[in-house]
N, C-alpha and C. Protein backbone atom coordinates (compact mmCIF):
# COMPACT_ATOMS: atom_id res chain seq x y z
N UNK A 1 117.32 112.75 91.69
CA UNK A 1 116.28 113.74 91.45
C UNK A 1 115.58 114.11 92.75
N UNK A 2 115.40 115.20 92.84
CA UNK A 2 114.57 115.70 93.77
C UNK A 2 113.34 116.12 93.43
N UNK A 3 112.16 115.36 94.46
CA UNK A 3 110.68 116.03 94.14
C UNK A 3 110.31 116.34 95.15
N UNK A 4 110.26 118.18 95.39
CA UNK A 4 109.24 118.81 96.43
C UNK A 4 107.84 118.22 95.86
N UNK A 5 107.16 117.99 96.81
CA UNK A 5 105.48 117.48 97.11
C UNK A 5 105.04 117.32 98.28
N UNK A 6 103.85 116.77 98.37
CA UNK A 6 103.42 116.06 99.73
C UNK A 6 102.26 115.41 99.46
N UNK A 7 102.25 113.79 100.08
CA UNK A 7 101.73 113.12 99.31
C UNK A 7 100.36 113.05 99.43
N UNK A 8 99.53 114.42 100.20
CA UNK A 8 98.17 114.24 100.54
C UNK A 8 97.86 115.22 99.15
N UNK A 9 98.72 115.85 98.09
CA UNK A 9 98.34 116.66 97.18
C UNK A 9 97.56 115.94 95.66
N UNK A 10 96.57 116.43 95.16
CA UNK A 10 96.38 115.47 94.70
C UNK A 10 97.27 115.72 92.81
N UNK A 11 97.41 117.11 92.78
CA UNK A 11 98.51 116.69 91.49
C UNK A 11 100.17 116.28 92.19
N UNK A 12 100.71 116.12 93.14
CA UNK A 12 101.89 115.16 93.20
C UNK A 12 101.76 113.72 92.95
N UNK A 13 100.35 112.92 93.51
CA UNK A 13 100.20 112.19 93.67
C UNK A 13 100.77 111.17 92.32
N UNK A 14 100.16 111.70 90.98
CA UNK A 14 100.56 111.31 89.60
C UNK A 14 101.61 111.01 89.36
N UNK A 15 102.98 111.60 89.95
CA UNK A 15 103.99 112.25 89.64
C UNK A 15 105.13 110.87 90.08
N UNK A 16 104.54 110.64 91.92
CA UNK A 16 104.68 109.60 92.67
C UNK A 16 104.45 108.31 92.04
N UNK A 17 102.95 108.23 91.23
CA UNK A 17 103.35 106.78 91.26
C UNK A 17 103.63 106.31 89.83
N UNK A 18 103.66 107.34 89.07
CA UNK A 18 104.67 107.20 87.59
C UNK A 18 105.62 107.00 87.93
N UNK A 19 106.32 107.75 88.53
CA UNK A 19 108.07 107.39 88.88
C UNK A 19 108.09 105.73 89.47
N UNK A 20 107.12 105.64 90.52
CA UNK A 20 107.43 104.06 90.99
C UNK A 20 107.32 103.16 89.72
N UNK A 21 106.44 103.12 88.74
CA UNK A 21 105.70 102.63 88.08
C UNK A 21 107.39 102.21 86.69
N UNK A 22 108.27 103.68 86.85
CA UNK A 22 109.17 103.55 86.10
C UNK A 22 110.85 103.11 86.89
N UNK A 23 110.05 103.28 88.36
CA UNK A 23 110.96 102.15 88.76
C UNK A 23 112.47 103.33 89.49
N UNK A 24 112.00 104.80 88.99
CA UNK A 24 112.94 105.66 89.37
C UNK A 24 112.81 106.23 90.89
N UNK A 25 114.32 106.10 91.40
CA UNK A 25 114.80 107.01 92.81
C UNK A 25 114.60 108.57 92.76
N UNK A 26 113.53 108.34 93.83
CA UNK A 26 113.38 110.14 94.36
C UNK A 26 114.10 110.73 95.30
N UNK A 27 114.48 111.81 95.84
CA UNK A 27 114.95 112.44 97.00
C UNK A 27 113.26 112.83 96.99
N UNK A 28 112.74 112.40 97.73
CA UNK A 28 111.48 112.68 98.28
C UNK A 28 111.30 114.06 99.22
N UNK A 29 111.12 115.44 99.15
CA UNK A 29 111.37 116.43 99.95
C UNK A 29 110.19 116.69 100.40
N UNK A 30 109.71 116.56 101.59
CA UNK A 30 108.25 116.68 101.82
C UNK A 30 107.86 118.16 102.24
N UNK A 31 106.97 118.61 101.51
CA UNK A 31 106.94 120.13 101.24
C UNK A 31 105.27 120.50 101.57
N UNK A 32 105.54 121.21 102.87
CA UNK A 32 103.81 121.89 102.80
C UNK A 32 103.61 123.03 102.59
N UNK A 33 103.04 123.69 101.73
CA UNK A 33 102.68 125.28 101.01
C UNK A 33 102.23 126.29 102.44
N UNK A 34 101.49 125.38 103.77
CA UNK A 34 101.54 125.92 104.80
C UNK A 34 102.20 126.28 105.37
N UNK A 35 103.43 125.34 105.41
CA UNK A 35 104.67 126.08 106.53
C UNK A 35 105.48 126.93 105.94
N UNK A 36 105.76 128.20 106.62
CA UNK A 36 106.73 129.34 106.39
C UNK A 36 107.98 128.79 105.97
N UNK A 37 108.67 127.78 106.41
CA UNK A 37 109.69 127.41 106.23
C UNK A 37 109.83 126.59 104.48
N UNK A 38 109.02 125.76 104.76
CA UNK A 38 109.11 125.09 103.66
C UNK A 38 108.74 125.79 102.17
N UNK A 39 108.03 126.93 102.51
CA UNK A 39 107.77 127.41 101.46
C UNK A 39 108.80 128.44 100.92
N UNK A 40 109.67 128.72 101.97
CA UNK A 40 110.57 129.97 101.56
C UNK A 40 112.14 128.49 100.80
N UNK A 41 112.08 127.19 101.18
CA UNK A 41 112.89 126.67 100.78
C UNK A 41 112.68 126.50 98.99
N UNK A 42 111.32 126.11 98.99
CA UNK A 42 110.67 126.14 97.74
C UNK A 42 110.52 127.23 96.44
N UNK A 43 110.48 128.00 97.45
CA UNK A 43 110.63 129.75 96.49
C UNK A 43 112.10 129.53 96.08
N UNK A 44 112.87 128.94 96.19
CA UNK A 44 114.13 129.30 95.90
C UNK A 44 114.65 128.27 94.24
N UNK A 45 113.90 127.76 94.36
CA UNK A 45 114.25 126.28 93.15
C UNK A 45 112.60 126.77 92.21
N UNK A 46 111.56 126.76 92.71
CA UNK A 46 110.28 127.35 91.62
C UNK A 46 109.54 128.98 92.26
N UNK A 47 110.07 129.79 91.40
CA UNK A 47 109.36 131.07 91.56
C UNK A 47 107.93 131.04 91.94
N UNK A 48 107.36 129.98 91.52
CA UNK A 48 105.51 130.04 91.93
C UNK A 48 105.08 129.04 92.90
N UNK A 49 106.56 128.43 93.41
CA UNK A 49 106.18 127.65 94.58
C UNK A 49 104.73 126.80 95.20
N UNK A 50 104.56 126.19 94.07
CA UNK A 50 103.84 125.23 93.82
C UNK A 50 104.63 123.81 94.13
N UNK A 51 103.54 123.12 94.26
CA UNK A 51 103.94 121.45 94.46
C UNK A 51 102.85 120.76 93.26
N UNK A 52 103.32 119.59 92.92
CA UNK A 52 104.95 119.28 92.78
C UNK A 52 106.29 120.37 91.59
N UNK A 53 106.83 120.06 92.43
CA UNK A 53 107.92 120.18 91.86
C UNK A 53 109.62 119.61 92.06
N UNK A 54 110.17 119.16 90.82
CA UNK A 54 111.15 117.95 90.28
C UNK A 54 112.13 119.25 89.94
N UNK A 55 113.96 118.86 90.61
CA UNK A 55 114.69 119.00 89.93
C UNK A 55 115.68 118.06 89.59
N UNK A 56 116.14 117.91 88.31
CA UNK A 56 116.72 116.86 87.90
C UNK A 56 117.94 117.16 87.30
N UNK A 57 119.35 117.02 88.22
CA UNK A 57 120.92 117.59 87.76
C UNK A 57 120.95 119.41 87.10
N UNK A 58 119.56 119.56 88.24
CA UNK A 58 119.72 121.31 87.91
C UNK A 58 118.59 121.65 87.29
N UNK A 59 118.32 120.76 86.59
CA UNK A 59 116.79 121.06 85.42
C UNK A 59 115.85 121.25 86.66
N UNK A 60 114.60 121.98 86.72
CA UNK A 60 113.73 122.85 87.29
C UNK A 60 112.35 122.34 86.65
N UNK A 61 111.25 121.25 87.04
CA UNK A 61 110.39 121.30 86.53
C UNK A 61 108.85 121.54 87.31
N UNK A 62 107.84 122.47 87.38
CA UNK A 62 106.82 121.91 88.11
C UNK A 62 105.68 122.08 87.03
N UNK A 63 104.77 121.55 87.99
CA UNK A 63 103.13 121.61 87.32
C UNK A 63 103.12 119.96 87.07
N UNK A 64 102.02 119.52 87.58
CA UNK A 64 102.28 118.23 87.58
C UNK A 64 102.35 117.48 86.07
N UNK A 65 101.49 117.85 85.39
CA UNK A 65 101.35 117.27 83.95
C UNK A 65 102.74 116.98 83.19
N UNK A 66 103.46 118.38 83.49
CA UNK A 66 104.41 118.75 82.64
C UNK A 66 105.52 117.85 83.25
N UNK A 67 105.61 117.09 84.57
CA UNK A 67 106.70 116.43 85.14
C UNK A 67 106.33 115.23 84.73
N UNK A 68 104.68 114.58 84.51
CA UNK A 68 104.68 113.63 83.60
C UNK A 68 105.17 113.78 82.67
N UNK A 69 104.85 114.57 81.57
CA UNK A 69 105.35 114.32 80.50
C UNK A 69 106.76 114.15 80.29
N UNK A 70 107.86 114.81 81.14
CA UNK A 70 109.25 114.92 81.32
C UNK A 70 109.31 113.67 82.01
N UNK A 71 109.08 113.19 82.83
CA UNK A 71 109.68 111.84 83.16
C UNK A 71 108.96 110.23 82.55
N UNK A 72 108.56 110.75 81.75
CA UNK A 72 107.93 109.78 80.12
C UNK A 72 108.81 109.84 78.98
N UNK A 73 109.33 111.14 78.57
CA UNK A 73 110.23 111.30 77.20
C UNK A 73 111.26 110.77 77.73
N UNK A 74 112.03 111.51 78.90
CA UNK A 74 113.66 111.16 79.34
C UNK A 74 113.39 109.58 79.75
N UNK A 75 113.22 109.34 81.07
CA UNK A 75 113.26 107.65 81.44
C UNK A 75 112.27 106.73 80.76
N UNK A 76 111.62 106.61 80.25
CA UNK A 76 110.87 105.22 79.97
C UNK A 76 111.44 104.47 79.19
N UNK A 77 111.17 103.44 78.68
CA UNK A 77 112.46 102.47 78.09
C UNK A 77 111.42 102.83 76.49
N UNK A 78 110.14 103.17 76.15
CA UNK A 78 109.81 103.16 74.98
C UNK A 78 108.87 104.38 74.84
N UNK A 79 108.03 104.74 74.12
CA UNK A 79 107.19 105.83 73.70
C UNK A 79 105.59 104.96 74.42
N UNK A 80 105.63 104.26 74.76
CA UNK A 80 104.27 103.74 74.76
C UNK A 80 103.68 104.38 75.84
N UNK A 81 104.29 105.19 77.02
CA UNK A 81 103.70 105.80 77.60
C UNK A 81 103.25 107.54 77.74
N UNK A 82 104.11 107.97 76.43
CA UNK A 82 103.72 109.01 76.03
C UNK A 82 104.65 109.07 74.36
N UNK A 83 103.11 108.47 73.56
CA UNK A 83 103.46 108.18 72.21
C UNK A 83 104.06 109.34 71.50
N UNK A 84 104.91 109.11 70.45
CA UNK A 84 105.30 109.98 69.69
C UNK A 84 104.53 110.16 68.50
N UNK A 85 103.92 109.12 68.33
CA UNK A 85 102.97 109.38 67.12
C UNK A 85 102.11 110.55 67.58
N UNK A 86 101.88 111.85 66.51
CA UNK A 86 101.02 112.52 66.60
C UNK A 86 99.48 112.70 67.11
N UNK A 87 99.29 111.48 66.30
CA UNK A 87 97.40 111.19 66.63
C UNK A 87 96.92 110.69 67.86
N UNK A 88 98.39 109.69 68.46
CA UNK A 88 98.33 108.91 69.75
C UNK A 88 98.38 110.10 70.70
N UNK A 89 99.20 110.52 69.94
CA UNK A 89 99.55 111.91 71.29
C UNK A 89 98.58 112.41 71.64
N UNK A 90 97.77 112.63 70.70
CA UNK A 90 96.64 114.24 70.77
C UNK A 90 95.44 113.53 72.00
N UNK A 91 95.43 112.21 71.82
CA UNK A 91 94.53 111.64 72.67
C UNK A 91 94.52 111.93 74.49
N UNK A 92 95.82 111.23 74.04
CA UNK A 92 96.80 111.37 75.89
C UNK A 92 96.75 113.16 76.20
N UNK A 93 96.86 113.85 75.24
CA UNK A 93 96.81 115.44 75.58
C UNK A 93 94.85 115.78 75.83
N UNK A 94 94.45 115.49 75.28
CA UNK A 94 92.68 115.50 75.42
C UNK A 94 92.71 114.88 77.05
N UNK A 95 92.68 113.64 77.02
CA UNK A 95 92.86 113.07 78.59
C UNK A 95 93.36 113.54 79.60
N UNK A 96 94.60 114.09 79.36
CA UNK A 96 95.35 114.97 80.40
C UNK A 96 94.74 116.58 80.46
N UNK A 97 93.70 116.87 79.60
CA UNK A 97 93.33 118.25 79.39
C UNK A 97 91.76 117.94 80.26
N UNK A 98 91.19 116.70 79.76
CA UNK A 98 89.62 116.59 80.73
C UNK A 98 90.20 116.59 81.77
N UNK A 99 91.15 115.95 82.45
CA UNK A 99 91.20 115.66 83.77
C UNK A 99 91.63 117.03 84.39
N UNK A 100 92.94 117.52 83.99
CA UNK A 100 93.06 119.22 84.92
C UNK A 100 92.64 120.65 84.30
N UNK A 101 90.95 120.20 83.44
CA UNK A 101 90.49 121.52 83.07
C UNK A 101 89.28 121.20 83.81
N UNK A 102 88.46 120.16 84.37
CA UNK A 102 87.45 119.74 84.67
C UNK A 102 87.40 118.17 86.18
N UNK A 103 87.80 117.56 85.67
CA UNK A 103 87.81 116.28 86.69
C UNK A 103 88.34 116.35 87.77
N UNK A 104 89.77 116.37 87.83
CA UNK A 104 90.31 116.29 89.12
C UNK A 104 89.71 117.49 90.19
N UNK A 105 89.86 118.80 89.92
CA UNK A 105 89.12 119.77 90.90
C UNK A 105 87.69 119.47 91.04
N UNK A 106 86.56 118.63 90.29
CA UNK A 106 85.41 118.14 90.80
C UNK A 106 85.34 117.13 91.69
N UNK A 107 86.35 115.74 91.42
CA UNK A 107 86.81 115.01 92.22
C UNK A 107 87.00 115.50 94.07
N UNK A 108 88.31 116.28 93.47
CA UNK A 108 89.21 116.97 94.96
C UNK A 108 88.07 117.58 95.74
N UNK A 109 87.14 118.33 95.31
CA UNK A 109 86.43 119.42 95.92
C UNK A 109 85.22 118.55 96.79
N UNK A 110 85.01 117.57 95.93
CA UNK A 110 83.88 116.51 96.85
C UNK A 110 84.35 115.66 97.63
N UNK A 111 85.56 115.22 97.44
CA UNK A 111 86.04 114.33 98.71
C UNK A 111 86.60 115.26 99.68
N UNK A 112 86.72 116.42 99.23
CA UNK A 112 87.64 117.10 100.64
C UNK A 112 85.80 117.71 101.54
N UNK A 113 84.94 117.64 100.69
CA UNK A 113 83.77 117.70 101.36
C UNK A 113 83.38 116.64 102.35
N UNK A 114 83.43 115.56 101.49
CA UNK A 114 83.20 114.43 102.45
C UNK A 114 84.05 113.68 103.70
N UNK A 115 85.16 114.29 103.15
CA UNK A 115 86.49 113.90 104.51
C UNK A 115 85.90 114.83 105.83
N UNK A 116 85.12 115.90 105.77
CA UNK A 116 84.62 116.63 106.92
C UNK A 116 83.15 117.07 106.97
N UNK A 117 82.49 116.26 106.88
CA UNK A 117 81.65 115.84 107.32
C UNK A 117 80.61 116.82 106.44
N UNK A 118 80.97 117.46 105.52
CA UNK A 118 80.07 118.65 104.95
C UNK A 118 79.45 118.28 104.10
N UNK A 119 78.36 118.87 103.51
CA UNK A 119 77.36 118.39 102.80
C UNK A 119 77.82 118.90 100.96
N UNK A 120 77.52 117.64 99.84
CA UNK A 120 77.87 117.63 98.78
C UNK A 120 76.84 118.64 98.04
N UNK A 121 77.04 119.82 96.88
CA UNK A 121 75.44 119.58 96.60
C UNK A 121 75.70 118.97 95.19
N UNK A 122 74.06 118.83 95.33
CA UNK A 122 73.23 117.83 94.03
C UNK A 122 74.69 117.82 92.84
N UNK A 123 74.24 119.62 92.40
CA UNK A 123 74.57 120.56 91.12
C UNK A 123 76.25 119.86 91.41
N UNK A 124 77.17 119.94 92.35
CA UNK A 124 78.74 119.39 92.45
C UNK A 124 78.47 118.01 91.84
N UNK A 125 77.72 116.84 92.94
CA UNK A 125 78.10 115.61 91.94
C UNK A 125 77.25 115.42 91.07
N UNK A 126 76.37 116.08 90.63
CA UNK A 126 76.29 116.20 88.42
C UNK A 126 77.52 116.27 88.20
N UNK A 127 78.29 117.51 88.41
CA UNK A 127 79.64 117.34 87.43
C UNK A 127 80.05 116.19 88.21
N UNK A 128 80.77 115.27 88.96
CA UNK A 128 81.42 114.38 89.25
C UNK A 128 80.76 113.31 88.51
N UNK A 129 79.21 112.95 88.66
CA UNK A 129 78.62 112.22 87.92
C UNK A 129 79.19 111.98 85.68
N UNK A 130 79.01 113.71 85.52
CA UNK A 130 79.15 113.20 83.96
C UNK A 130 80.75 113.11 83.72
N UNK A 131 81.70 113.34 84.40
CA UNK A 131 83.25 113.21 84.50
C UNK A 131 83.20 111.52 84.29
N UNK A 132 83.09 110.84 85.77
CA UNK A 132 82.75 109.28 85.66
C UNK A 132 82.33 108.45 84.28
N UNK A 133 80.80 109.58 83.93
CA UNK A 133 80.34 108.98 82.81
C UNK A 133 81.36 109.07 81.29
N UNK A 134 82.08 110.04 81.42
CA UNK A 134 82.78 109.81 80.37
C UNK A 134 84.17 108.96 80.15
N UNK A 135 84.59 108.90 81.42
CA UNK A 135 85.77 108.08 81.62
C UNK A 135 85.26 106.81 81.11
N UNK A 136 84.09 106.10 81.30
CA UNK A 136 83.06 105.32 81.35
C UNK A 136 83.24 104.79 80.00
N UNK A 137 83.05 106.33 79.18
CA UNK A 137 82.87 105.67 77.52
C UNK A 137 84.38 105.63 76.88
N UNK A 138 85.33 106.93 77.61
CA UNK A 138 86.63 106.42 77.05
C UNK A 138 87.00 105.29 76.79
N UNK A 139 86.93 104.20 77.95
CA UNK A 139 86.81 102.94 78.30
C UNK A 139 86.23 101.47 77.17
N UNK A 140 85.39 102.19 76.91
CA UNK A 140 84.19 101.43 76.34
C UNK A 140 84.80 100.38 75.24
N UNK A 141 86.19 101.00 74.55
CA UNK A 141 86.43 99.80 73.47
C UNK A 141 87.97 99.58 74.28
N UNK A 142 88.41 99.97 75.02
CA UNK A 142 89.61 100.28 75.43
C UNK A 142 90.06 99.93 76.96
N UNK A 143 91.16 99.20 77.00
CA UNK A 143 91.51 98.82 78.22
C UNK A 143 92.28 100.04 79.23
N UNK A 144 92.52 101.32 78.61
CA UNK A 144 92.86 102.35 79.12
C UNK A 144 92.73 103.48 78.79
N UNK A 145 92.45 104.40 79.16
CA UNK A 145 91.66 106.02 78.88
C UNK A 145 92.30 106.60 77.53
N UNK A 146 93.43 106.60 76.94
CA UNK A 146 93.90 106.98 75.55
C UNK A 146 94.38 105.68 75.05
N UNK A 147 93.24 104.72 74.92
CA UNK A 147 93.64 103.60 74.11
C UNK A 147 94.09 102.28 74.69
N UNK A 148 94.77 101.37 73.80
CA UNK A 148 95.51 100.18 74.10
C UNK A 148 96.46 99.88 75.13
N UNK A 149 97.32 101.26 75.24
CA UNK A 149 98.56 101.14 75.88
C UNK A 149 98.43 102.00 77.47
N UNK A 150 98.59 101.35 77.95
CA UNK A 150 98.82 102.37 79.59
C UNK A 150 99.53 103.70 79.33
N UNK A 151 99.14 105.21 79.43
CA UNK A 151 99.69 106.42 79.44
C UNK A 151 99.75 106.92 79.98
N UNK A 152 100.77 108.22 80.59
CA UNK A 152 100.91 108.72 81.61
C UNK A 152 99.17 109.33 81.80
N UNK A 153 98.19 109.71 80.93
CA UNK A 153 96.76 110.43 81.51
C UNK A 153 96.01 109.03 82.33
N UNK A 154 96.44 107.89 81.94
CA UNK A 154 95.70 106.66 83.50
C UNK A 154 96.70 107.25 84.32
N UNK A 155 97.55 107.52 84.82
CA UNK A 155 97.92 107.99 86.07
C UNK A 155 97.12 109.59 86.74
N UNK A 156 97.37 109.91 86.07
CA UNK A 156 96.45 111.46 86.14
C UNK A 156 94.70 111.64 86.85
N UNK A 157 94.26 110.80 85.46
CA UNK A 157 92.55 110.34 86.14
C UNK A 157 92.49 109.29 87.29
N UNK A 158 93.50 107.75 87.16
CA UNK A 158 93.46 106.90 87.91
C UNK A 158 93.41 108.06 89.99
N UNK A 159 94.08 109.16 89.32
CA UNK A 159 94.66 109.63 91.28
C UNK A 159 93.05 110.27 91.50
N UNK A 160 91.86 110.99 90.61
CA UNK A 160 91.08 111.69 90.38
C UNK A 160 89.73 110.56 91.14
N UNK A 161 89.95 109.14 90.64
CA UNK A 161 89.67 108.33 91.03
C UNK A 161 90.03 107.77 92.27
N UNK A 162 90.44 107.56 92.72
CA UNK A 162 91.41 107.26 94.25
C UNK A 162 90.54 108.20 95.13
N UNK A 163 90.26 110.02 94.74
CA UNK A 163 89.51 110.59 95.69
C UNK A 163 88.36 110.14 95.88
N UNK A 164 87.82 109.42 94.70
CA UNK A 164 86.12 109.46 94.70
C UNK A 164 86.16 108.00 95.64
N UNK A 165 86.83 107.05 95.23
CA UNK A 165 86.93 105.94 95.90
C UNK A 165 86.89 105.89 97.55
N UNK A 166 87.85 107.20 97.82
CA UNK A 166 88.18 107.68 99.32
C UNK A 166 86.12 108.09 99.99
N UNK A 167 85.62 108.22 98.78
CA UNK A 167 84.02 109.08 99.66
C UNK A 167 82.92 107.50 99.54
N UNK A 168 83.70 106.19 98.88
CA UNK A 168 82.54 104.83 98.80
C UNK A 168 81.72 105.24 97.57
N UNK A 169 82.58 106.26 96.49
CA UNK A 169 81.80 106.15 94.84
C UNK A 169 81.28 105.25 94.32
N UNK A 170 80.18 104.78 94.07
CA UNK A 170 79.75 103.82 93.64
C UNK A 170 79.78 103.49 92.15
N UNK A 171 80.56 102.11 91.84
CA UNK A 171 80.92 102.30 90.04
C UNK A 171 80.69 101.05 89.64
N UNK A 172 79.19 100.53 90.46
CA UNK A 172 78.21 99.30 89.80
C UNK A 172 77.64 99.69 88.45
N UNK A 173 77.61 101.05 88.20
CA UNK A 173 76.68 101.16 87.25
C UNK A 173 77.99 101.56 86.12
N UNK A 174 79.00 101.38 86.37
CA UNK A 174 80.71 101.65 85.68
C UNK A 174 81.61 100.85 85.15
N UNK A 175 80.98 99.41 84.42
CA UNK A 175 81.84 98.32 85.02
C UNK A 175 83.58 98.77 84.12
N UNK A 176 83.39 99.33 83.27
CA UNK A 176 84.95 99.67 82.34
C UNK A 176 85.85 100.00 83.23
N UNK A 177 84.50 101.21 84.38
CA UNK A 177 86.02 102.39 84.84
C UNK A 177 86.30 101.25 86.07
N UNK A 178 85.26 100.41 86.89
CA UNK A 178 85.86 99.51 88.03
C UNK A 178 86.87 98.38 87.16
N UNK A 179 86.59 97.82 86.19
CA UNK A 179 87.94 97.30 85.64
C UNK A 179 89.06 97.72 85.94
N UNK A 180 89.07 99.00 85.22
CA UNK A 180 90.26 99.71 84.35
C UNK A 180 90.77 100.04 86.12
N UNK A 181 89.86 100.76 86.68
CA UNK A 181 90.38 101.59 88.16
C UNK A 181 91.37 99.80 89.39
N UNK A 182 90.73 98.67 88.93
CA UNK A 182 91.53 97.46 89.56
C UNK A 182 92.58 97.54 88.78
N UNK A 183 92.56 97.62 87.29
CA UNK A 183 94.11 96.86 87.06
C UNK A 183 94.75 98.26 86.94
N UNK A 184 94.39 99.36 87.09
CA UNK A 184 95.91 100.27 87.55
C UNK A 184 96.71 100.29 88.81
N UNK A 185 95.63 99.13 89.83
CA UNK A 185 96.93 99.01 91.30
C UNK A 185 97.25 98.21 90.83
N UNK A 186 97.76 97.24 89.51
CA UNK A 186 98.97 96.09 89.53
C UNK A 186 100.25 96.80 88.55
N UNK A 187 99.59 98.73 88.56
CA UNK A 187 100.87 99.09 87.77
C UNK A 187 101.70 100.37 88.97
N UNK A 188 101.04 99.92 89.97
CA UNK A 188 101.78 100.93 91.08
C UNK A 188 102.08 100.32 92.19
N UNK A 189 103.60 99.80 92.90
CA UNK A 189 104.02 99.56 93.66
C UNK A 189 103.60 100.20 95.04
N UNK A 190 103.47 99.68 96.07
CA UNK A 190 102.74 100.32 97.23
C UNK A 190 101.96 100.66 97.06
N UNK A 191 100.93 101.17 96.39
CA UNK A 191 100.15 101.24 96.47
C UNK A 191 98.94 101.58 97.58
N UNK A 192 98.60 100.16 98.13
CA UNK A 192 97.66 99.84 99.08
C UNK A 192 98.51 100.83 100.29
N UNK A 193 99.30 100.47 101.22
CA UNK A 193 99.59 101.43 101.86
C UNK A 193 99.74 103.12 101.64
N UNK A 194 100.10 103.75 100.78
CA UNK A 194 100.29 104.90 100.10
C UNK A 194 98.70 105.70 100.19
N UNK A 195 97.83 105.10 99.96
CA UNK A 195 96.51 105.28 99.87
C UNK A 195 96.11 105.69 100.87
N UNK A 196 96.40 104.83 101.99
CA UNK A 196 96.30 104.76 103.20
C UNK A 196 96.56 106.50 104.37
N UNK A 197 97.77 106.28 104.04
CA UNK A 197 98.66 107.12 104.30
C UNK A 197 98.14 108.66 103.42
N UNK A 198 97.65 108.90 102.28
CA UNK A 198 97.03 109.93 101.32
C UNK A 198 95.57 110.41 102.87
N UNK A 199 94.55 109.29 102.74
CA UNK A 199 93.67 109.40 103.40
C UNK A 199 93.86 110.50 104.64
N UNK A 200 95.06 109.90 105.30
CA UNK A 200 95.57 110.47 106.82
C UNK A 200 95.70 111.81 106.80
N UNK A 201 96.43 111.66 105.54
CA UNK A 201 97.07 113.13 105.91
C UNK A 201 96.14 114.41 105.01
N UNK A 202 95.15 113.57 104.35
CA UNK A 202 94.37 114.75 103.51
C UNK A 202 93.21 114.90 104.76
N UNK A 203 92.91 114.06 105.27
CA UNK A 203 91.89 114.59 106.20
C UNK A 203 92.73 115.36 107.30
N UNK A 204 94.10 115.10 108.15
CA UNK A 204 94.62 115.69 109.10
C UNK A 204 94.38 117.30 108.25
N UNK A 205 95.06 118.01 107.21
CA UNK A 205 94.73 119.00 106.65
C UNK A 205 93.57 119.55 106.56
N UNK A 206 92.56 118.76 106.32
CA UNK A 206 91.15 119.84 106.17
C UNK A 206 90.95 119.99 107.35
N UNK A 207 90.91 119.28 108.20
CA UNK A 207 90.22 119.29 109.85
C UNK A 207 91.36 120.51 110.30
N UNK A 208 92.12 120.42 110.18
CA UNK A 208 92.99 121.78 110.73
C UNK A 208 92.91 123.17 109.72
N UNK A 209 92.14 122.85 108.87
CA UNK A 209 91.70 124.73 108.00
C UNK A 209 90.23 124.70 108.30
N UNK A 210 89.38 123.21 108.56
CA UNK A 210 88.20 123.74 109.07
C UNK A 210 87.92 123.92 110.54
N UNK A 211 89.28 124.44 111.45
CA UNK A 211 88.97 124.40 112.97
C UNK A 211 88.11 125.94 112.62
């Protein structure tokens, strides 16, 4: 399989460590929407040349959600990470709907603030604030954001998290989501370095659109 991305994006990021998580080989194609080149390679496999994007023996998939959900039905060894039960489902679809109708772009938008030195306002982390707070109560009876079972939407919010973590978010007053946010690095290989490496290259990017 091949996945155009790049790993400072923050919907590839999901995409990345589900696949590790399921243990599957990428052709890793590292793809920046900046360069002329890479983008005219990209236009050729997704008309809207977006990242990420997965092709798999010809199949054509992007938008990050939707490559979760496709590499949940086809590879996983059971449904538990994207249930077939109806009601289970609708949850993991709510979760995956707070996070890229609301969270992640509140997330992204304040750490790419804080990676350069710019000032947050108040009114931005309110929304980052009541995002947190609700992950908070998802939590509350539950060892993971749609329930019992680890689902592809903890990968989704877990990356949403990773930004805020990147600005020293403070989640004393959080203890579910600092739980829940520790035991999702014992479900992603590399991890700790990967992070690392996210940091580098998301700040090398802003500092070069804010010259």
């Amino acid at each position: 399989m091949d996945l155009y991305y790049h790993i400072r994006s923050a919907p590839c990021q999901p995409v990345v460590f589900l696949a590790r998580h399921l243990g599957l080989e990428l052709n890793h194609k590292v793809t920046s929407v900046y360069d002329p080149k890479d983008l005219e390679a990209l236009k050729k496999v997704n008309p809207q040349h977006t990242i990420p994007t997965l092709v798999d023996n010809g199949h054509v998939v992007w938008e990050s959600y939707a490559i979760l959900i496709y590499l949940a039905e086809k590879y996983a060894q059971d449904d538990s990470l994207y249930p077939k039960n109806p009601t289970e489902r609708s949850v993991v679809h709510q979760r995956l709907f707070f996070d890229s109708g609301m969270f992640q772009m509140a997330t992204l938008q304040a750490v790419s603030q804080y990676l350069v030195n710019k000032p947050i306002s108040e009114e931005h982390m309110a929304k980052v604030k009541r995002g947190v707070e609700i992950v908070e109560m998802y939590l509350t009876n539950s060892p993971y954001v749609a329930g019992q079972k680890l689902t592809i939407a903890d990968f989704s919010i877990f990356v949403s998290f990773c930004s805020l973590d990147m600005m020293k978010y403070d989640l004393t007053a959080y203890p579910n989501v600092a739980r829940w946010f520790a035991k999702m690095g014992t479900h992603i290989p590399e991890l700790g370095p990967t992070r690392k490496v996210i940091r580098k290259e998301l700040k090398a990017l802003l500092d070069s659109l804010n010259k």
